Coordinates of C-alpha atoms and ligand atoms in Angstrom, one line a residue:
M685 CA 0.0 0.0 0.0
D686 CA 1.0 3.6 -0.6
P687 CA 2.6 5.1 2.5
D688 CA 0.0 7.9 2.4
I689 CA -2.6 5.4 3.3
P690 CA -2.5 4.7 7.0
V691 CA -1.5 1.1 7.7
H692 CA -4.3 -1.0 9.1
A693 CA -2.2 -2.4 11.9
D694 CA -1.6 1.2 13.2
V695 CA -5.3 1.7 13.3
R696 CA -6.0 -1.4 15.2
Q697 CA -3.4 -0.5 17.9
N698 CA -5.8 2.3 18.9
P699 CA -9.1 0.7 19.3
P700 CA -12.0 1.2 19.2
M701 CA -11.7 4.1 16.8
S702 CA -8.9 6.0 15.1
S703 CA -8.9 9.8 15.0
R704 CA -6.7 9.7 11.9
M705 CA -9.6 10.3 9.5
T706 CA -10.9 13.4 11.2
S707 CA -8.2 15.4 9.4
I708 CA -9.2 14.2 5.9
P709 CA -11.5 16.6 4.1
A710 CA -13.9 14.8 1.7
H711 CA -12.4 16.4 -1.4
Q712 CA -9.0 14.8 -0.6
S713 CA -10.5 11.3 -0.3
D714 CA -10.1 10.8 -4.1
N715 CA -6.4 11.3 -3.9
R716 CA -6.1 8.8 -1.1
L717 CA -7.9 6.3 -3.2
D718 CA -5.5 6.6 -6.2
P719 CA -3.0 3.9 -5.0
F720 CA -5.9 1.7 -4.0
F721 CA -7.4 1.8 -7.5
E722 CA -4.0 1.3 -9.0
Q723 CA -3.7 -1.9 -7.1
L724 CA -7.2 -2.9 -7.9
G725 CA -6.4 -2.7 -11.6
H726 CA -3.7 -5.3 -11.1
A727 CA -5.1 -7.6 -8.4
S728 CA -6.0 -11.2 -9.4
H729 CA -9.2 -11.1 -7.3
A730 CA -11.5 -8.3 -6.1
L731 CA -13.9 -8.3 -3.2
L732 CA -16.4 -5.5 -2.6
I733 CA -18.3 -5.6 0.7
L734 CA -21.1 -3.1 1.1
D735 CA -23.3 -2.3 4.1
Y736 CA -26.8 -1.4 3.0
D737 CA -28.8 1.0 5.2
G738 CA -27.1 4.4 5.3
T739 CA -24.4 3.3 2.9
L740 CA -26.1 2.2 -0.3
A741 CA -29.5 3.5 0.7
P742 CA -30.4 6.7 2.6
F743 CA -32.3 6.3 5.9
Q744 CA -36.1 6.4 5.9
N745 CA -38.4 6.5 8.9
D746 CA -40.1 3.5 7.3
P747 CA -37.2 0.9 6.7
Q748 CA -39.3 -0.7 4.0
K749 CA -38.9 2.4 1.9
A750 CA -35.1 2.5 2.1
V751 CA -34.1 2.0 -1.5
P752 CA -30.6 2.6 -2.9
Y753 CA -29.6 6.1 -4.0
P754 CA -30.4 6.7 -7.7
G755 CA -27.7 5.2 -9.8
V756 CA -26.4 2.6 -7.3
R757 CA -28.4 -0.3 -8.7
Q758 CA -27.2 0.3 -12.2
I759 CA -23.6 0.5 -11.2
L760 CA -23.8 -2.6 -9.0
D761 CA -25.5 -4.5 -11.8
R762 CA -22.7 -3.6 -14.1
V763 CA -20.0 -4.4 -11.6
M764 CA -21.5 -7.9 -11.2
D765 CA -22.1 -8.3 -15.0
E766 CA -19.0 -6.8 -16.5
T767 CA -16.3 -7.5 -13.9
D768 CA -15.1 -10.5 -11.9
T769 CA -15.7 -8.7 -8.6
R770 CA -17.2 -10.7 -5.8
V771 CA -19.9 -8.3 -4.4
V772 CA -21.2 -9.0 -0.9
I773 CA -23.9 -7.0 1.0
V774 CA -23.9 -7.0 4.8
S775 CA -26.8 -5.8 6.9
G776 CA -28.5 -5.9 10.2
R777 CA -31.7 -7.0 8.4
W778 CA -32.8 -10.4 7.2
S779 CA -31.4 -11.1 3.7
R780 CA -35.0 -11.9 2.5
D781 CA -36.0 -8.3 3.4
L782 CA -33.0 -6.9 1.6
V783 CA -33.5 -8.5 -1.8
P784 CA -36.6 -6.6 -2.9
L785 CA -35.1 -3.3 -1.7
L786 CA -31.8 -3.9 -3.5
G787 CA -33.6 -4.5 -6.8
L788 CA -30.6 -5.9 -8.5
K789 CA -30.8 -8.0 -11.6
R790 CA -28.8 -10.7 -9.9
I791 CA -28.8 -11.4 -6.2
P792 CA -25.3 -11.1 -4.7
E793 CA -24.1 -12.9 -1.6
L794 CA -25.9 -11.5 1.4
W795 CA -24.9 -11.5 5.1
G796 CA -27.9 -10.7 7.2
I797 CA -28.7 -9.9 10.8
H798 CA -25.2 -8.7 11.8
G799 CA -23.4 -11.8 10.5
W800 CA -25.7 -14.4 11.9
E801 CA -27.1 -15.3 8.5
R802 CA -25.3 -15.9 5.2
C803 CA -27.1 -16.4 1.8
L804 CA -25.1 -17.3 -1.3
P805 CA -26.0 -16.1 -4.7
D806 CA -27.5 -19.6 -5.5
G807 CA -30.1 -19.0 -2.7
H808 CA -28.6 -21.3 -0.2
C809 CA -28.8 -19.7 3.3
E810 CA -27.3 -20.7 6.6
T811 CA -28.3 -19.1 9.9
A812 CA -26.3 -19.6 13.2
Q813 CA -28.5 -20.2 16.3
P814 CA -28.2 -17.4 18.8
P815 CA -28.2 -18.3 22.6
V816 CA -31.8 -19.0 23.8
T817 CA -31.4 -17.0 27.0
A818 CA -30.3 -13.9 25.1
L819 CA -33.3 -14.3 22.7
Q820 CA -35.6 -14.5 25.8
A821 CA -34.1 -11.4 27.2
L822 CA -34.7 -9.6 23.9
A823 CA -38.4 -10.6 23.9
E824 CA -38.7 -9.3 27.4
A825 CA -37.0 -6.1 26.6
D826 CA -39.6 -5.6 23.9
T827 CA -42.2 -5.3 26.7
W828 CA -40.8 -2.1 28.2
V829 CA -40.7 -0.1 24.9
N830 CA -44.2 1.5 25.5
D831 CA -42.5 4.2 27.5
I832 CA -40.3 4.9 24.6
R833 CA -43.1 4.9 22.0
A834 CA -45.1 7.3 24.3
R835 CA -42.2 9.8 23.8
G836 CA -42.2 9.4 20.1
G837 CA -39.4 6.9 19.8
R838 CA -39.6 3.9 17.6
A839 CA -38.8 0.3 18.6
E840 CA -37.8 -2.2 16.0
L841 CA -37.6 -5.8 17.1
K842 CA -35.2 -7.7 14.9
P843 CA -34.1 -11.4 15.0
V844 CA -31.1 -10.8 17.2
S845 CA -31.6 -7.2 18.4
L846 CA -34.0 -4.5 19.5
A847 CA -33.3 -1.2 17.9
I848 CA -34.6 2.0 19.6
H849 CA -34.7 5.0 17.2
W850 CA -35.0 8.6 18.1
R851 CA -34.1 10.1 14.7
G852 CA -36.0 13.3 14.1
L853 CA -37.0 13.9 17.8
D854 CA -35.8 17.0 19.7
P855 CA -32.5 16.5 21.6
E856 CA -34.2 16.6 25.0
T857 CA -36.6 13.8 24.2
A858 CA -33.8 11.8 22.5
E859 CA -31.8 12.1 25.8
E860 CA -34.8 10.9 27.8
I861 CA -35.2 7.9 25.6
R862 CA -31.4 7.2 25.7
S863 CA -31.6 7.3 29.5
L864 CA -34.6 5.0 29.6
V865 CA -33.0 2.4 27.3
T866 CA -29.8 2.5 29.2
S867 CA -31.3 2.1 32.6
N868 CA -33.7 -0.7 31.5
W869 CA -30.8 -2.5 29.9
A870 CA -28.7 -2.1 33.1
M871 CA -31.6 -3.3 35.3
S872 CA -32.8 -6.3 33.3
A873 CA -31.1 -7.1 30.0
R874 CA -27.3 -6.8 30.7
D875 CA -27.2 -9.7 33.1
R876 CA -29.1 -11.8 30.6
G877 CA -26.4 -11.4 28.0
L878 CA -27.6 -8.6 25.8
E879 CA -25.1 -6.0 24.7
L880 CA -25.9 -2.3 24.2
H881 CA -24.7 -0.6 21.0
P882 CA -25.1 2.9 19.8
F883 CA -26.0 3.6 16.2
D884 CA -26.9 6.7 14.2
G885 CA -30.0 8.0 15.8
G886 CA -30.5 5.3 18.5
L887 CA -29.4 2.5 20.7
E888 CA -29.6 -1.2 20.0
L889 CA -29.8 -4.1 22.4
R890 CA -28.1 -7.0 20.7
V891 CA -27.4 -10.7 21.2
P892 CA -23.7 -11.0 21.3
G893 CA -21.6 -13.5 19.4
R894 CA -21.6 -12.3 15.8
N895 CA -21.0 -9.0 14.1
K896 CA -20.1 -7.7 10.7
G897 CA -16.4 -8.3 11.4
D898 CA -17.2 -12.1 11.3
A899 CA -18.4 -11.6 7.7
V900 CA -15.2 -9.8 6.8
R901 CA -12.9 -12.4 8.4
T902 CA -14.7 -15.2 6.7
L903 CA -14.8 -13.6 3.2
Q904 CA -11.1 -12.5 3.4
S905 CA -10.1 -16.0 4.5
E906 CA -11.9 -17.4 1.4
M907 CA -10.1 -14.9 -0.8
P908 CA -6.7 -14.2 0.8
D909 CA -5.2 -12.7 -2.3
A910 CA -8.1 -10.4 -3.1
I911 CA -7.9 -6.6 -2.9
T912 CA -10.9 -5.7 -0.6
A913 CA -13.0 -2.7 0.1
Y914 CA -15.6 -2.5 2.9
L915 CA -18.0 0.4 2.7
G916 CA -20.1 1.2 5.7
D917 CA -21.7 4.1 7.6
D918 CA -22.5 3.2 11.2
F919 CA -20.9 2.1 14.4
T920 CA -21.8 -1.5 13.6
D921 CA -19.5 -1.2 10.6
E922 CA -16.5 -0.4 12.9
D923 CA -16.3 -4.2 13.7
A924 CA -15.8 -4.7 10.0
F925 CA -13.3 -1.9 9.5
T926 CA -11.2 -3.2 12.4
A927 CA -11.4 -6.8 11.1
L928 CA -10.0 -5.9 7.6
R929 CA -6.5 -7.4 7.0
G930 CA -4.0 -7.2 4.3
N931 CA -4.7 -5.5 1.0
A932 CA -7.9 -3.9 2.1
M933 CA -9.5 -0.5 2.7
G934 CA -12.3 0.5 5.0
I935 CA -14.4 3.4 3.7
L936 CA -16.8 5.4 5.8
V937 CA -19.8 6.5 3.8
R938 CA -21.9 9.1 5.5
P939 CA -22.8 12.8 5.1
Q940 CA -20.9 13.9 8.2
L941 CA -17.4 12.8 9.2
R942 CA -16.8 11.1 12.5
A943 CA -14.0 9.3 14.1
S944 CA -13.6 5.8 12.6
A945 CA -11.3 2.9 12.0
A946 CA -11.9 3.4 8.3
Q947 CA -9.2 5.0 6.2
V948 CA -11.3 7.1 3.8
W949 CA -14.5 9.1 4.1
L950 CA -16.9 9.4 1.2
Q951 CA -20.1 11.6 1.2
P952 CA -23.1 9.9 -0.4
P953 CA -24.5 9.9 -2.9
V954 CA -21.8 11.6 -5.1
G955 CA -18.7 10.2 -3.4
L956 CA -20.3 6.7 -3.3
L957 CA -21.3 6.8 -6.9
D958 CA -17.8 8.0 -8.0
F959 CA -16.2 5.2 -6.0
L960 CA -18.4 2.5 -7.5
N961 CA -18.0 3.9 -11.0
R962 CA -14.3 4.0 -10.6
W963 CA -14.3 0.4 -9.4
L964 CA -16.4 -0.6 -12.4
V965 CA -14.0 1.1 -14.9
V966 CA -10.8 -0.1 -13.3
R967 CA -12.0 -3.7 -12.9
K968 CA -13.6 -3.8 -16.3
D969 CA -10.3 -2.7 -17.9
R970 CA -8.5 -5.4 -16.0
H971 CA -11.1 -8.0 -17.0
A972 CA -10.8 -7.0 -20.7
T973 CA -7.0 -7.4 -20.7
A974 CA -6.7 -10.5 -18.4
Ligands
MG2399 MG1 -25.6 1.0 7.8

């Protein structure tokens, strides 16, 4: 890797987040990507791992309306059709819920529910079994969310997590909800094995044991000589950024910069579309001359 790109090992020595990126203005990100794309053009294999919500698709209050930014589908279809890139989508959602939202011509490999579920392009899915006690605690936690809903918060029970959203509420109410969730978790859910994780606009109680880093470790172990990029927006993607090894780059995709273990920040949709287009062109050229 080019010396201008921070070495991954350095980032990992300062967990959980590196402050390196805070000094990178968005308009400089392209320059930092030059050596990466240079290598992508010569690599024997290419692995493109993409988070969905907040990365490929802007947030919506109704998650069922969260479709990709205009242009993303077309580029991803072309990357899958016209290059040899292995495209993988990771998400906190079930894979079956992602497929109609993605709207791609071909279904890529999908890792759902924070790494607990893996679905291959041929439709074969495997789901790891979470601990029963943690699942029971999750169901019980769902019973105290009325207080949160009464304040305008939104509770979303997922297979291995309960997400509490306060996006769009005033800061005072958001703080009330944060306090309620934290105290309820400390009183009843923590001892039952649930973890508490922040995300953009909320808190999530989650069954521990798997995360997006597991997807990265598995995929990279299957393609040890591939040049890899992981694009993500949220705190859950930090597990993936810190799991990246070797010839790989973590890319934070979000409107505002924050501290992260990623090496480059891109602002969607323009920065994201530019990156995917560049990937398509570079890898297509390599495909044509291979
Ligand atoms: Mg996301």
